[in-house]
mmCIF file of C-alpha atoms in Angstrom:
data_model
loop_
_atom_site.group_PDB
_atom_site.id
_atom_site.type_symbol
_atom_site.label_atom_id
_atom_site.label_comp_id
_atom_site.label_asym_id
_atom_site.label_seq_id
_atom_site.Cartn_x
_atom_site.Cartn_y
_atom_site.Cartn_z
ATOM 1 C CA MET A 1 -9.665 -27.662 -14.047
ATOM 2 C CA ILE A 2 -7.531 -29.918 -16.637
ATOM 3 C CA MET A 3 -4.073 -29.967 -15.239
ATOM 4 C CA GLU A 4 -1.702 -29.156 -18.131
ATOM 5 C CA ASP A 5 1.504 -31.346 -17.931
ATOM 6 C CA ASN A 6 3.946 -27.944 -17.444
ATOM 7 C CA PHE A 7 1.700 -26.950 -13.982
ATOM 8 C CA ASP A 8 4.020 -27.702 -11.571
ATOM 9 C CA ARG A 9 1.658 -25.436 -8.919
ATOM 10 C CA LYS A 10 -1.937 -24.383 -8.108
ATOM 11 C CA LEU A 11 -3.798 -21.835 -6.425
ATOM 12 C CA VAL A 12 -7.196 -23.049 -4.530
ATOM 13 C CA LEU A 13 -9.155 -20.716 -2.991
ATOM 14 C CA GLU A 14 -11.299 -20.699 -0.415
ATOM 15 C CA ASP A 15 -14.643 -21.180 -2.174
ATOM 16 C CA GLY A 16 -13.502 -24.137 -3.332
ATOM 17 C CA THR A 17 -12.061 -22.987 -7.024
ATOM 18 C CA GLU A 18 -8.771 -24.520 -7.867
ATOM 19 C CA VAL A 19 -6.106 -22.898 -10.430
ATOM 20 C CA TYR A 20 -3.496 -24.596 -11.778
ATOM 21 C CA GLY A 21 -0.556 -22.916 -13.372
ATOM 22 C CA CYS A 22 3.611 -23.304 -13.391
ATOM 23 C CA GLY A 23 5.835 -21.478 -10.633
ATOM 24 C CA PHE A 24 8.324 -18.768 -10.491
ATOM 25 C CA GLY A 25 10.122 -17.462 -8.026
ATOM 26 C CA SER A 26 9.813 -19.451 -4.577
ATOM 27 C CA ARG A 27 8.349 -22.233 -4.691
ATOM 28 C CA ASN A 28 6.561 -22.127 -0.724
ATOM 29 C CA THR A 29 3.330 -23.102 0.109
ATOM 30 C CA LYS A 30 1.070 -19.542 1.721
ATOM 31 C CA VAL A 31 -2.321 -18.958 2.971
ATOM 32 C CA LEU A 32 -2.564 -15.082 2.089
ATOM 33 C CA GLU A 33 -5.143 -12.640 0.813
ATOM 34 C CA LEU A 34 -6.398 -13.196 -2.761
ATOM 35 C CA VAL A 35 -6.587 -9.375 -4.794
ATOM 36 C CA PHE A 36 -6.100 -7.781 -7.812
ATOM 37 C CA ASN A 37 -4.260 -4.464 -9.122
ATOM 38 C CA THR A 38 -5.160 -2.932 -12.719
ATOM 39 C CA SER A 39 -2.120 -1.482 -13.056
ATOM 40 C CA VAL A 40 -0.355 -1.243 -16.812
ATOM 41 C CA VAL A 41 3.454 -1.125 -15.549
ATOM 42 C CA GLY A 42 5.332 -0.567 -12.155
ATOM 43 C CA TYR A 43 5.183 -4.660 -10.981
ATOM 44 C CA GLN A 44 8.329 -3.841 -8.875
ATOM 45 C CA GLU A 45 6.934 -1.301 -6.915
ATOM 46 C CA ILE A 46 4.236 -3.834 -6.318
ATOM 47 C CA LEU A 47 6.752 -6.232 -5.147
ATOM 48 C CA SER A 48 8.488 -3.883 -3.134
ATOM 49 C CA ASP A 49 5.369 -1.963 -1.595
ATOM 50 C CA PRO A 50 5.341 -3.020 1.756
ATOM 51 C CA SER A 51 1.314 -2.430 1.956
ATOM 52 C CA TYR A 52 0.898 -5.922 0.796
ATOM 53 C CA THR A 53 2.175 -7.638 2.768
ATOM 54 C CA ASP A 54 0.886 -10.744 3.963
ATOM 55 C CA GLN A 55 -1.634 -10.556 0.092
ATOM 56 C CA ALA A 56 -1.108 -12.870 -3.279
ATOM 57 C CA VAL A 57 -1.586 -10.158 -5.737
ATOM 58 C CA VAL A 58 -3.452 -10.912 -9.407
ATOM 59 C CA MET A 59 -2.438 -8.805 -12.433
ATOM 60 C CA THR A 60 -4.817 -8.013 -14.405
ATOM 61 C CA TYR A 61 -2.134 -6.610 -17.131
ATOM 62 C CA PRO A 62 -0.875 -9.800 -18.557
ATOM 63 C CA LEU A 63 3.566 -9.704 -18.565
ATOM 64 C CA MET A 64 5.319 -9.240 -15.889
ATOM 65 C CA GLY A 65 8.809 -9.590 -15.500
ATOM 66 C CA ASN A 66 10.378 -8.002 -19.198
ATOM 67 C CA TYR A 67 11.877 -5.530 -17.604
ATOM 68 C CA GLY A 68 13.415 -6.995 -14.592
ATOM 69 C CA MET A 69 14.209 -5.520 -11.802
ATOM 70 C CA ALA A 70 16.880 -2.557 -10.778
ATOM 71 C CA ASP A 71 18.672 -1.075 -8.190
ATOM 72 C CA ASP A 72 16.953 2.067 -7.858
ATOM 73 C CA ASP A 73 13.192 1.502 -7.826
ATOM 74 C CA TYR A 74 12.514 -0.772 -5.405
ATOM 75 C CA GLU A 75 9.915 1.459 -2.161
ATOM 76 C CA THR A 76 11.048 -1.038 -0.030
ATOM 77 C CA LYS A 77 14.502 -2.324 0.809
ATOM 78 C CA THR A 78 13.177 -5.884 1.915
ATOM 79 C CA PRO A 79 9.766 -7.180 0.324
ATOM 80 C CA THR A 80 7.381 -8.106 2.050
ATOM 81 C CA ILE A 81 4.093 -9.065 -0.514
ATOM 82 C CA GLY A 82 3.016 -12.803 -0.383
ATOM 83 C CA ALA A 83 2.643 -13.672 -4.503
ATOM 84 C CA MET A 84 2.096 -12.246 -7.048
ATOM 85 C CA ILE A 85 0.304 -14.198 -9.727
ATOM 86 C CA CYS A 86 -0.153 -13.010 -13.523
ATOM 87 C CA ARG A 87 -0.801 -13.957 -17.144
ATOM 88 C CA GLU A 88 3.293 -14.968 -18.345
ATOM 89 C CA TYR A 89 6.308 -14.355 -16.570
ATOM 90 C CA ASN A 90 9.561 -13.491 -19.106
ATOM 91 C CA PRO A 91 12.443 -14.510 -17.529
ATOM 92 C CA GLU A 92 15.056 -13.244 -19.597
ATOM 93 C CA PRO A 93 13.912 -9.535 -18.910
ATOM 94 C CA SER A 94 15.390 -6.896 -22.092
ATOM 95 C CA ASN A 95 16.461 -3.586 -20.130
ATOM 96 C CA PHE A 96 19.572 -1.934 -19.821
ATOM 97 C CA ARG A 97 18.671 -1.140 -16.234
ATOM 98 C CA SER A 98 18.221 -4.441 -14.450
ATOM 99 C CA THR A 99 20.280 -5.994 -12.343
ATOM 100 C CA ARG A 100 18.727 -9.125 -11.760
ATOM 101 C CA SER A 101 15.047 -11.494 -12.980
ATOM 102 C CA LEU A 102 11.577 -10.886 -11.334
ATOM 103 C CA GLY A 103 11.551 -14.064 -10.710
ATOM 104 C CA ALA A 104 15.174 -14.066 -8.996
ATOM 105 C CA VAL A 105 14.132 -11.411 -6.839
ATOM 106 C CA MET A 106 11.013 -13.136 -5.608
ATOM 107 C CA GLU A 107 12.752 -16.567 -5.225
ATOM 108 C CA ALA A 108 15.572 -14.162 -2.789
ATOM 109 C CA TYR A 109 12.636 -13.056 -0.551
ATOM 110 C CA GLY A 110 10.400 -16.166 -0.547
ATOM 111 C CA ILE A 111 7.466 -14.420 -3.066
ATOM 112 C CA VAL A 112 5.708 -17.415 -4.644
ATOM 113 C CA GLY A 113 4.938 -16.184 -8.550
ATOM 114 C CA ILE A 114 2.092 -18.366 -10.220
ATOM 115 C CA SER A 115 2.215 -17.595 -13.749
ATOM 116 C CA GLY A 116 -0.127 -19.335 -17.219
ATOM 117 C CA VAL A 117 -3.518 -18.770 -15.181
ATOM 118 C CA ASP A 118 -6.832 -16.980 -16.002
ATOM 119 C CA THR A 119 -6.041 -13.789 -14.541
ATOM 120 C CA ARG A 120 -8.524 -12.410 -15.856
ATOM 121 C CA MET A 121 -11.565 -15.068 -14.449
ATOM 122 C CA ILE A 122 -10.034 -15.048 -10.985
ATOM 123 C CA THR A 123 -9.570 -11.005 -11.348
ATOM 124 C CA ARG A 124 -14.057 -11.155 -11.891
ATOM 125 C CA LEU A 125 -13.929 -13.838 -9.564
ATOM 126 C CA ILE A 126 -11.996 -11.473 -6.110
ATOM 127 C CA ARG A 127 -15.500 -8.817 -6.972
ATOM 128 C CA ASP A 128 -18.467 -11.187 -7.947
ATOM 129 C CA LYS A 129 -17.025 -12.539 -4.398
ATOM 130 C CA GLY A 130 -14.596 -11.002 -3.348
ATOM 131 C CA SER A 131 -11.334 -10.699 -1.294
ATOM 132 C CA GLN A 132 -10.836 -13.927 0.362
ATOM 133 C CA LYS A 133 -7.917 -15.997 1.411
ATOM 134 C CA VAL A 134 -5.967 -18.296 -0.631
ATOM 135 C CA CYS A 135 -3.364 -21.052 -0.567
ATOM 136 C CA LEU A 136 -0.977 -21.541 -3.340
ATOM 137 C CA ALA A 137 0.733 -24.564 -3.642
ATOM 138 C CA ASP A 138 2.470 -27.612 -5.129
ATOM 139 C CA ALA A 139 0.428 -28.973 -7.658
ATOM 140 C CA GLN A 140 0.282 -32.725 -6.436
ATOM 141 C CA THR A 141 -0.745 -30.873 -3.104
ATOM 142 C CA PRO A 142 -4.908 -32.687 -1.652
ATOM 143 C CA LYS A 143 -7.565 -30.405 -2.351
ATOM 144 C CA GLU A 144 -8.379 -31.213 0.731
ATOM 145 C CA GLU A 145 -5.187 -30.424 2.475
ATOM 146 C CA CYS A 146 -5.159 -27.231 0.708
ATOM 147 C CA LEU A 147 -8.859 -26.396 1.722
ATOM 148 C CA ALA A 148 -7.959 -27.669 5.611
ATOM 149 C CA MET A 149 -4.911 -25.438 5.826
ATOM 150 C CA LEU A 150 -6.617 -22.489 4.373
ATOM 151 C CA ALA A 151 -9.993 -23.210 7.476
ATOM 152 C CA SER A 152 -7.393 -22.999 9.846
ATOM 153 C CA THR A 153 -4.590 -20.287 9.007
ATOM 154 C CA PRO A 154 -5.944 -16.913 9.903
ATOM 155 C CA LEU A 155 -4.741 -13.575 8.390
ATOM 156 C CA PRO A 156 -2.246 -12.164 10.884
ATOM 157 C CA HIS A 157 -2.709 -8.560 12.419
ATOM 158 C CA ASP A 158 0.226 -7.950 13.302
ATOM 159 C CA ALA A 159 1.337 -6.874 10.064
ATOM 160 C CA VAL A 160 2.907 -2.986 10.399
ATOM 161 C CA SER A 161 4.881 -4.702 13.631
ATOM 162 C CA ARG A 162 6.729 -7.030 10.789
ATOM 163 C CA VAL A 163 6.610 -3.613 7.745
ATOM 164 C CA SER A 164 8.189 -1.102 10.344
ATOM 165 C CA THR A 165 11.392 0.258 10.451
ATOM 166 C CA PRO A 166 13.336 -1.169 13.556
ATOM 167 C CA GLU A 167 15.071 2.042 14.944
ATOM 168 C CA ILE A 168 15.143 5.488 14.307
ATOM 169 C CA ARG A 169 16.449 6.680 10.430
ATOM 170 C CA LYS A 170 17.103 10.198 9.119
ATOM 171 C CA SER A 171 16.877 10.976 5.120
ATOM 172 C CA PHE A 172 18.722 15.314 5.454
ATOM 173 C CA VAL A 173 19.425 17.703 2.120
ATOM 174 C CA PRO A 174 21.637 19.950 1.811
ATOM 175 C CA ASP A 175 19.560 23.679 2.722
ATOM 176 C CA ALA A 176 16.050 22.193 4.378
ATOM 177 C CA ARG A 177 13.388 24.247 5.102
ATOM 178 C CA PHE A 178 11.502 22.021 7.196
ATOM 179 C CA HIS A 179 12.478 18.726 9.519
ATOM 180 C CA VAL A 180 9.405 16.650 8.936
ATOM 181 C CA VAL A 181 9.144 13.242 11.465
ATOM 182 C CA ALA A 182 7.874 10.245 9.215
ATOM 183 C CA VAL A 183 5.833 7.860 11.523
ATOM 184 C CA ASP A 184 6.803 4.567 9.765
ATOM 185 C CA CYS A 185 3.541 2.340 9.065
ATOM 186 C CA GLY A 186 5.091 -0.179 5.861
ATOM 187 C CA MET A 187 5.848 3.458 3.587
ATOM 188 C CA LYS A 188 7.620 3.617 0.430
ATOM 189 C CA GLU A 189 11.199 4.815 0.223
ATOM 190 C CA ASN A 190 9.201 7.383 -2.980
ATOM 191 C CA ILE A 191 7.850 8.847 0.211
ATOM 192 C CA LEU A 192 10.818 10.179 1.572
ATOM 193 C CA ARG A 193 12.140 11.417 -1.964
ATOM 194 C CA SER A 194 8.871 13.528 -2.685
ATOM 195 C CA LEU A 195 9.699 15.113 0.774
ATOM 196 C CA ASN A 196 13.448 15.342 0.409
ATOM 197 C CA LYS A 197 13.122 17.003 -2.859
ATOM 198 C CA ARG A 198 10.763 19.521 -1.535
ATOM 199 C CA GLY A 199 13.908 21.008 1.151
ATOM 200 C CA CYS A 200 12.930 18.210 4.105
ATOM 201 C CA ASN A 201 14.796 16.925 6.180
ATOM 202 C CA VAL A 202 13.254 13.874 7.265
ATOM 203 C CA THR A 203 13.540 10.954 10.227
ATOM 204 C CA VAL A 204 11.833 7.754 10.061
ATOM 205 C CA VAL A 205 10.473 6.422 13.169
ATOM 206 C CA PRO A 206 9.448 3.101 14.879
ATOM 207 C CA TRP A 207 4.939 2.792 14.265
ATOM 208 C CA TYR A 208 4.622 2.610 18.059
ATOM 209 C CA THR A 209 6.746 6.056 19.181
ATOM 210 C CA GLY A 210 4.777 7.699 21.560
ATOM 211 C CA ALA A 211 4.200 11.872 21.966
ATOM 212 C CA GLU A 212 7.259 12.902 23.896
ATOM 213 C CA ALA A 213 9.786 11.116 21.821
ATOM 214 C CA VAL A 214 7.798 12.550 18.634
ATOM 215 C CA GLU A 215 8.535 16.136 19.815
ATOM 216 C CA ALA A 216 11.825 15.763 21.091
ATOM 217 C CA LEU A 217 12.840 16.060 17.987
ATOM 218 C CA HIS A 218 10.917 19.549 17.273
ATOM 219 C CA PRO A 219 9.462 18.418 14.046
ATOM 220 C CA ASP A 220 8.350 21.197 12.336
ATOM 221 C CA GLY A 221 5.385 18.558 10.749
ATOM 222 C CA VAL A 222 4.129 14.917 11.194
ATOM 223 C CA PHE A 223 3.749 11.824 8.405
ATOM 224 C CA LEU A 224 1.984 9.371 8.877
ATOM 225 C CA SER A 225 2.538 6.764 6.357
ATOM 226 C CA ASN A 226 1.053 3.865 4.475
ATOM 227 C CA GLY A 227 1.175 0.530 5.607
ATOM 228 C CA PRO A 228 -0.789 -3.296 5.550
ATOM 229 C CA GLY A 229 -3.855 -4.581 7.153
ATOM 230 C CA ASP A 230 -6.200 -3.357 9.647
ATOM 231 C CA PRO A 231 -6.283 0.348 10.762
ATOM 232 C CA THR A 232 -7.983 -0.188 13.894
ATOM 233 C CA ASP A 233 -4.694 -2.819 14.482
ATOM 234 C CA VAL A 234 -2.283 0.139 14.829
ATOM 235 C CA THR A 235 -3.486 2.051 18.327
ATOM 236 C CA PRO A 236 -0.318 3.596 19.124
ATOM 237 C CA VAL A 237 -0.426 5.593 15.676
ATOM 238 C CA ILE A 238 -4.499 6.089 16.412
ATOM 239 C CA ASP A 239 -2.817 7.369 20.451
ATOM 240 C CA LEU A 240 -0.181 9.882 18.437
ATOM 241 C CA VAL A 241 -2.364 12.082 16.259
ATOM 242 C CA ARG A 242 -5.181 12.091 19.417
ATOM 243 C CA GLN A 243 -2.303 13.465 21.876
ATOM 244 C CA LEU A 244 -0.002 15.720 18.834
ATOM 245 C CA ARG A 245 -2.912 16.968 16.955
ATOM 246 C CA GLY A 246 -3.406 20.951 17.131
ATOM 247 C CA LYS A 247 0.319 20.957 18.159
ATOM 248 C CA VAL A 248 2.111 19.746 14.917
ATOM 249 C CA PRO A 249 0.939 19.658 11.826
ATOM 250 C CA MET A 250 0.471 16.167 10.212
ATOM 251 C CA PHE A 251 -0.105 14.890 7.166
ATOM 252 C CA GLY A 252 -1.591 11.842 5.863
ATOM 253 C CA ILE A 253 -1.449 9.324 3.301
ATOM 254 C CA CYS A 254 -2.933 5.853 3.078
ATOM 255 C CA LEU A 255 -3.266 3.732 6.926
ATOM 256 C CA GLY A 256 -2.664 7.394 7.768
ATOM 257 C CA HIS A 257 -5.346 9.125 6.156
ATOM 258 C CA GLN A 258 -6.957 6.034 7.758
ATOM 259 C CA ILE A 259 -5.394 6.624 11.124
ATOM 260 C CA ILE A 260 -6.285 9.935 11.899
ATOM 261 C CA SER A 261 -10.267 9.432 10.774
ATOM 262 C CA LEU A 262 -10.283 6.958 14.058
ATOM 263 C CA ALA A 263 -8.344 9.178 16.298
ATOM 264 C CA TYR A 264 -10.836 12.028 15.269
ATOM 265 C CA GLY A 265 -13.870 9.289 16.433
ATOM 266 C CA ALA A 266 -15.031 8.104 11.842
ATOM 267 C CA LYS A 267 -15.537 4.505 11.571
ATOM 268 C CA THR A 268 -13.456 2.392 9.074
ATOM 269 C CA TYR A 269 -14.567 -1.007 7.556
ATOM 270 C CA LYS A 270 -13.720 -3.719 5.337
ATOM 271 C CA LEU A 271 -14.007 -2.887 1.195
ATOM 272 C CA LYS A 272 -15.170 -5.507 -0.453
ATOM 273 C CA PHE A 273 -12.065 -6.132 -2.958
ATOM 274 C CA GLY A 274 -10.413 -3.090 -1.961
ATOM 275 C CA HIS A 275 -8.497 -0.277 -4.272
ATOM 276 C CA ARG A 276 -5.825 -1.336 -6.312
ATOM 277 C CA GLY A 277 -3.801 0.267 -9.178
ATOM 278 C CA GLY A 278 -2.906 3.806 -11.056
ATOM 279 C CA ASN A 279 -6.557 4.430 -12.502
ATOM 280 C CA HIS A 280 -9.006 5.489 -9.990
ATOM 281 C CA PRO A 281 -10.797 9.022 -10.616
ATOM 282 C CA VAL A 282 -10.876 11.295 -7.554
ATOM 283 C CA ARG A 283 -12.752 14.379 -6.967
ATOM 284 C CA ASN A 284 -11.544 17.026 -5.848
ATOM 285 C CA LEU A 285 -14.102 19.465 -3.439
ATOM 286 C CA ALA A 286 -12.405 22.207 -3.449
ATOM 287 C CA THR A 287 -11.812 22.772 -6.529
ATOM 288 C CA GLY A 288 -14.646 20.202 -8.277
ATOM 289 C CA LYS A 289 -10.960 18.883 -10.436
ATOM 290 C CA ILE A 290 -11.005 15.026 -11.331
ATOM 291 C CA GLU A 291 -7.620 14.033 -10.128
ATOM 292 C CA ILE A 292 -6.640 10.268 -11.706
ATOM 293 C CA THR A 293 -4.736 8.445 -8.530
ATOM 294 C CA SER A 294 -3.127 5.488 -7.298
ATOM 295 C CA GLN A 295 -4.267 3.349 -5.187
ATOM 296 C CA ASN A 296 -3.468 0.166 -2.563
ATOM 297 C CA HIS A 297 -5.674 -0.458 0.585
ATOM 298 C CA SER A 298 -8.220 -2.724 1.820
ATOM 299 C CA TYR A 299 -10.037 -0.769 4.645
ATOM 300 C CA ALA A 300 -12.112 2.765 4.022
ATOM 301 C CA VAL A 301 -13.644 5.394 6.103
ATOM 302 C CA ASP A 302 -17.429 5.570 6.703
ATOM 303 C CA ALA A 303 -18.232 9.025 5.176
ATOM 304 C CA ALA A 304 -21.491 9.459 7.437
ATOM 305 C CA SER A 305 -18.605 9.064 10.850
ATOM 306 C CA VAL A 306 -16.752 11.327 9.675
ATOM 307 C CA GLU A 307 -19.691 14.094 9.138
ATOM 308 C CA GLN A 308 -20.226 13.794 13.175
ATOM 309 C CA THR A 309 -16.454 14.983 14.159
ATOM 310 C CA PRO A 310 -14.248 18.195 13.671
ATOM 311 C CA LEU A 311 -13.206 16.808 9.956
ATOM 312 C CA LYS A 312 -14.453 17.995 7.011
ATOM 313 C CA ILE A 313 -14.390 14.817 3.584
ATOM 314 C CA THR A 314 -12.421 16.125 1.094
ATOM 315 C CA HIS A 315 -12.072 13.881 -1.556
ATOM 316 C CA LEU A 316 -14.285 11.489 -2.837
ATOM 317 C CA ASN A 317 -13.952 8.597 -5.598
ATOM 318 C CA ILE A 318 -15.985 8.647 -8.365
ATOM 319 C CA LEU A 319 -16.040 5.053 -9.185
ATOM 320 C CA ASP A 320 -18.202 4.109 -5.312
ATOM 321 C CA GLY A 321 -18.347 7.808 -3.490
ATOM 322 C CA THR A 322 -15.895 6.661 -0.543
ATOM 323 C CA VAL A 323 -14.000 8.569 1.238
ATOM 324 C CA GLU A 324 -10.803 10.053 -0.495
ATOM 325 C CA GLY A 325 -9.326 12.947 1.756
ATOM 326 C CA ALA A 326 -10.337 14.273 5.156
ATOM 327 C CA ALA A 327 -8.997 17.542 6.915
ATOM 328 C CA CYS A 328 -9.483 19.709 9.686
ATOM 329 C CA PRO A 329 -7.799 23.231 9.096
ATOM 330 C CA ASP A 330 -8.322 24.244 12.745
ATOM 331 C CA ASP A 331 -5.817 21.723 13.485
ATOM 332 C CA HIS A 332 -3.243 21.476 11.109
ATOM 333 C CA ILE A 333 -3.783 18.120 10.169
ATOM 334 C CA PHE A 334 -4.980 16.238 6.451
ATOM 335 C CA SER A 335 -4.981 13.123 4.817
ATOM 336 C CA VAL A 336 -6.135 11.867 1.747
ATOM 337 C CA GLN A 337 -6.685 7.884 1.013
ATOM 338 C CA TYR A 338 -4.279 7.339 -2.558
ATOM 339 C CA HIS A 339 -0.459 8.049 -3.314
ATOM 340 C CA PRO A 340 0.763 11.462 -4.474
ATOM 341 C CA GLU A 341 3.828 9.714 -4.945
ATOM 342 C CA SER A 342 3.594 6.643 -6.764
ATOM 343 C CA ALA A 343 6.535 6.594 -9.247
ATOM 344 C CA PRO A 344 5.284 4.694 -11.770
ATOM 345 C CA GLY A 345 1.467 6.800 -12.076
ATOM 346 C CA PRO A 346 -0.137 9.675 -12.085
ATOM 347 C CA GLN A 347 1.389 12.788 -10.885
ATOM 348 C CA ASP A 348 -2.099 15.073 -10.170
ATOM 349 C CA SER A 349 -2.004 14.830 -6.902
ATOM 350 C CA ALA A 350 1.954 15.580 -6.325
ATOM 351 C CA TYR A 351 0.576 19.046 -5.099
ATOM 352 C CA LEU A 352 -0.253 17.760 -1.755
ATOM 353 C CA PHE A 353 3.233 17.735 -0.641
ATOM 354 C CA ASP A 354 3.359 20.989 -1.116
ATOM 355 C CA GLN A 355 -0.015 22.025 0.233
ATOM 356 C CA PHE A 356 2.037 20.221 3.562
ATOM 357 C CA LEU A 357 5.342 22.460 3.357
ATOM 358 C CA ALA A 358 2.375 25.346 2.871
ATOM 359 C CA MET A 359 0.810 24.103 6.373
ATOM 360 C CA MET A 360 3.943 23.563 7.928
ATOM 361 C CA GLU A 361 5.182 26.975 7.470
ATOM 362 C CA GLU A 362 1.847 28.572 7.636
ATOM 363 C CA HIS A 363 2.041 27.082 11.555
ATOM 364 C CA ARG A 364 6.209 27.881 12.078
ATOM 365 C CA HIS A 365 4.170 31.712 11.073
ATOM 366 C CA ALA A 366 1.596 31.382 13.992
#
């Protein structure tokens, strides 16, 4: 590819593709997993979503940075995304709520940015060939050196341990109706807000917390959060579900959905390029209603394996038929692959939090 004079950074993919662009944010050299996101808005929430740990995200919407970064809109206090790749970056945002530019935040947290690239071409490449590793480096770095880094750098399997809360923290509200213990595998802050505004006190615990410790907190329900990476890597949480199922109502989102399925004996697999964005149609099998959902995951639950467990499939993806929800009513447990708390994003699925409250109420009076 011809390199323009102002191109100072580049991407080198595992298949040898080389793409030049302009750097913003951090100028570190990194090896990451390359994925794409189809959201039109919400780059701040994407940047601060722990589920993007160790990933370089190609944004299909062309312009990033135009409304800056607002203090109240972070999904985590310490963003861990690897990189953001876009067509155009605006370093001078126009927004009365903005306190810093996108690039300044990315530089502060070591997040690499590259603009000026053909994001549609890269997205089509990921769609056709699947997610793959990418090296983000200075434009002068020899291609052979980047390919050597790609070959020698495996994708990590400890992401959840790096993004989970290191200690118990509480988010309580006045006149709470329920107490929820949330197992933090990389939980988004809007999940806490969604539970709090419905009258739930929430105690957030580290991902490795055992069943006895959770029961000692006397929860009305247990929530299993979203998070990065392969669900089979988080065996402590899978064991927790096995020990608590049937004892206390449980609700899982995204990684939490996969963990619940694994705990019941189902299997998971890695999708070719994952689901990321706010426009995925999902059918609720109980009502027949189509929900427009926000999603962010690389792995899915195998439908055939679910049929060999006590779980029942409750939701299916209209586009590719993947499992989007499962439940075991006898054990007061259910989960969805998508994000009912999405912000900004579709609000079609917010009812699932109310369903969790109704389940806790029913269990309380059982």
